[in-house]
Amino acid sequence: MPRRPDFARWLDETNDVTQTFLAAGQIPGLVNLAGGLPEPDTWPVAELSEFAARAMSEYPAQALAYTPIDGLPDLRDRIAAQYSTGALRLTRDNVLITTGGMQALDLLGKVLLDPGQLVAAQSPAYLGALDAWKPRAPRYRPLVFEDPGFDPQAGLAGAQFAYAVPNFSNPSGRLVPLEQRRALVAAAQATGVWLVEDDPYGHLYYDGPALPHMLALSASGAAVYDGPVIYTGTFSKQLAPGLRVGWVIAAPKVIKALTTAKQGSDMFTSGLCQHIVIEALDRGLPERILPGILDTYRARRDALCAAMAEHLSDHFAWQVPAGGMFVWAVARDAALDTDALMKTGLAHGVCISPSSVFDPLGRDRRAIRVNFTLNPPEVLAEGVRRLAAATRAQLAKAA
Amino acid sequence: MPRRPDFARWLDETNDVTQTFLAAGQIPGLVNLAGGLPEPDTWPVAELSEFAARAMSEYPAQALAYTPIDGLPDLRDRIAAQYSTGALRLTRDNVLITTGGMQALDLLGKVLLDPGQLVAAQSPAYLGALDAWKPRAPRYRPLVFEDPGFDPQAGLAGAQFAYAVPNFSNPSGRLVPLEQRRALVAAAQATGVWLVEDDPYGHLYYDGPALPHMLALSASGAAVYDGPVIYTGTFSKQLAPGLRVGWVIAAPKVIKALTTAKQGSDMFTSGLCQHIVIEALDRGLPERILPGILDTYRARRDALCAAMAEHLSDHFAWQVPAGGMFVWAVARDAALDTDALMKTGLAHGVCISPSSVFDPLGRDRRAIRVNFTLNPPEVLAEGVRRLAAATRAQLAKAA
């Protein structure tokens, strides 16, 4: 049989870590600290079930039809209103509904990148963003915000866009301080570079009030927001991931370009799922369930960090994150290769994420990402004990 | 303010026809023959509403969670079983669930195309496929199946893939005959070129039994299908578009590559929507509602074609399609520019699709696509009368 055409080149560059994660899900008794999964008990199942039936029977034309590419106008209006302030004036023309937060990243790559162009990305970076942009074959300039010499303007200059997760970055859990948010916005304004603010964890503050978004900090009081920030959000953490509803807030011309890209990507987001979200917003459901989510996740963060302090502090250093879903721990000993540790961990019944997958250049093998939202405190403690045993075994092998 | 980076180059190549269509939707009293919309009365609203509530309350872990990128195993199994025959042996490894049929086309572009590579596409071609592949910047070789000199092997040679809609192609409504299906499969086998069989209208046969899919014709009896055909389907026409559930059937290595692309596109398709489809399949809902859909659409096709025969036969030639959603009519007078006719039509209160948007090279201005599924017979007849008046006005202007 003749040889079939090759697949597109970017497919050669995928690593097998995600497959290893997925396979890990099949190991009985494994403690999974690797993913970024929520606690299913936080989902308001009964209410969502009622809203789904109502959306179908009362609004079949919205739930079941071909609906607008850019989203149901009622949902776009609600999101615009939710983010509007005196200085930040948003209309539905500033809002695109996406099929989950991931689609926003895919569409941004399609719209902002030709092959070989430069992305300035907070480093370490969200694996999903790197995945989303692979088909566009960008170059990367890592932005290390915590580096004392970091210069936002030099960091952004010449890029197609900058990418940041200011609230509890995946993977580092880092909160970008207010002053640096302002500096990034100023740099975007000075250089003209688009500033993508990815905010899936913006509601998950466990220790204090939320800092302002860069979107708000970039508002000029214009009648319709036309600034440099492209903000992406999702209902996956506020309601449930299975709805696959997210959104982008940006200047209208960006929304228009993204809408053109969405037309050729999946045409439109399920009206059923969008309408369930509208019903939930109108009844204040996200606000109502948020305190319970915060209590659950705060207790789990504390349990994880306490276990790590007890079992891992000889081998790793970390900061307790003020929110989000992850602890980022850096090995004290440079000889500890965390790609290898992931595999040793699997043999010890625990799965973590190694830092290499969050490095656009694939080089960093010094750190691990540990999730605390999926498992109850006692399981987290057991996972940390297994991880400590794996670390000792790994170091013994390396010595 | 400094100049912002340009958008990706492919965005410069979009035409404004889609925007004209969308704006047309706002004109009161307009008869819309342009889109490819279904009749909402065909949707089984009560049953889907019940299934939605049940999916949420009984299967929250499937409906609301992060679920597998490639789809719920139960749905993949059902689709594999539905298409399997003695010679065509499919397992879930041959099936990917997509977010509507459009996403399959986007993923195929991501996986099969590097910029500048060749697509051999049935011509005229589905506008949505051209939209989906624009970010991959392919070249096109038009395949005119009805051309007596058409040579499948020469048509496919050197392409990354060939694209065909054998059942009632959008826009031409053409049914590819069995012999030509066999010839295309043989050409795919001889050249090694992938053969994409896009089949959104495969259930909409109004006048007789369905012809075999090219997927089935390419089966070799292998234990797991590993042939050259990549088949795409959708529940948008069988159940309702708002569910956004489609699928791909192909060799396992194609499914794997598409799954990698889907991971970075929207992570996974809503489990809620997938589970509604599972419930519908288990209760035989698509088969139960199909006769009613066929009766409605057959009557509308006949009404449209009767009105066209009465009012338009001096100006256009067409064949009555044996299925699908469209009549393709070619102007008898080459001076009739159908881009201009679309605009003249709007002034006369009717909207049709001009052939230029279905030509990858944007050149064909000789034909129109007329939809018959959205409107009842009397509205179709009124639309045709308006279109005839617009045609006369347009020809008078051209003379």
mmCIF file of C-alpha atoms in Angstrom, chain A residues 56 81 121 141 143 154 187 189 206 211 299 331 337-338 374:
data_model
loop_
_atom_site.group_PDB
_atom_site.id
_atom_site.type_symbol
_atom_site.label_atom_id
_atom_site.label_comp_id
_atom_site.label_asym_id
_atom_site.label_seq_id
_atom_site.Cartn_x
_atom_site.Cartn_y
_atom_site.Cartn_z
ATOM 1 C CA MET A 56 -35.037 22.811 26.793
ATOM 2 C CA ALA A 81 -22.644 43.809 33.035
ATOM 3 C CA ALA A 121 4.485 33.862 28.148
ATOM 4 C CA ARG A 141 9.971 34.265 25.246
ATOM 5 C CA LEU A 143 8.505 35.946 31.300
ATOM 6 C CA ALA A 154 11.387 44.632 27.358
ATOM 7 C CA ALA A 187 3.899 47.859 29.133
ATOM 8 C CA GLN A 189 -0.068 50.206 26.412
ATOM 9 C CA TYR A 206 -8.841 31.609 50.122
ATOM 10 C CA LEU A 211 -6.912 41.948 43.421
ATOM 11 C CA ALA A 299 -9.037 23.042 54.054
ATOM 12 C CA ALA A 331 13.573 20.521 44.382
ATOM 13 C CA ASP A 337 15.000 15.067 37.883
ATOM 14 C CA THR A 338 11.235 15.504 38.237
ATOM 15 C CA LEU A 374 -9.608 16.750 43.966
#
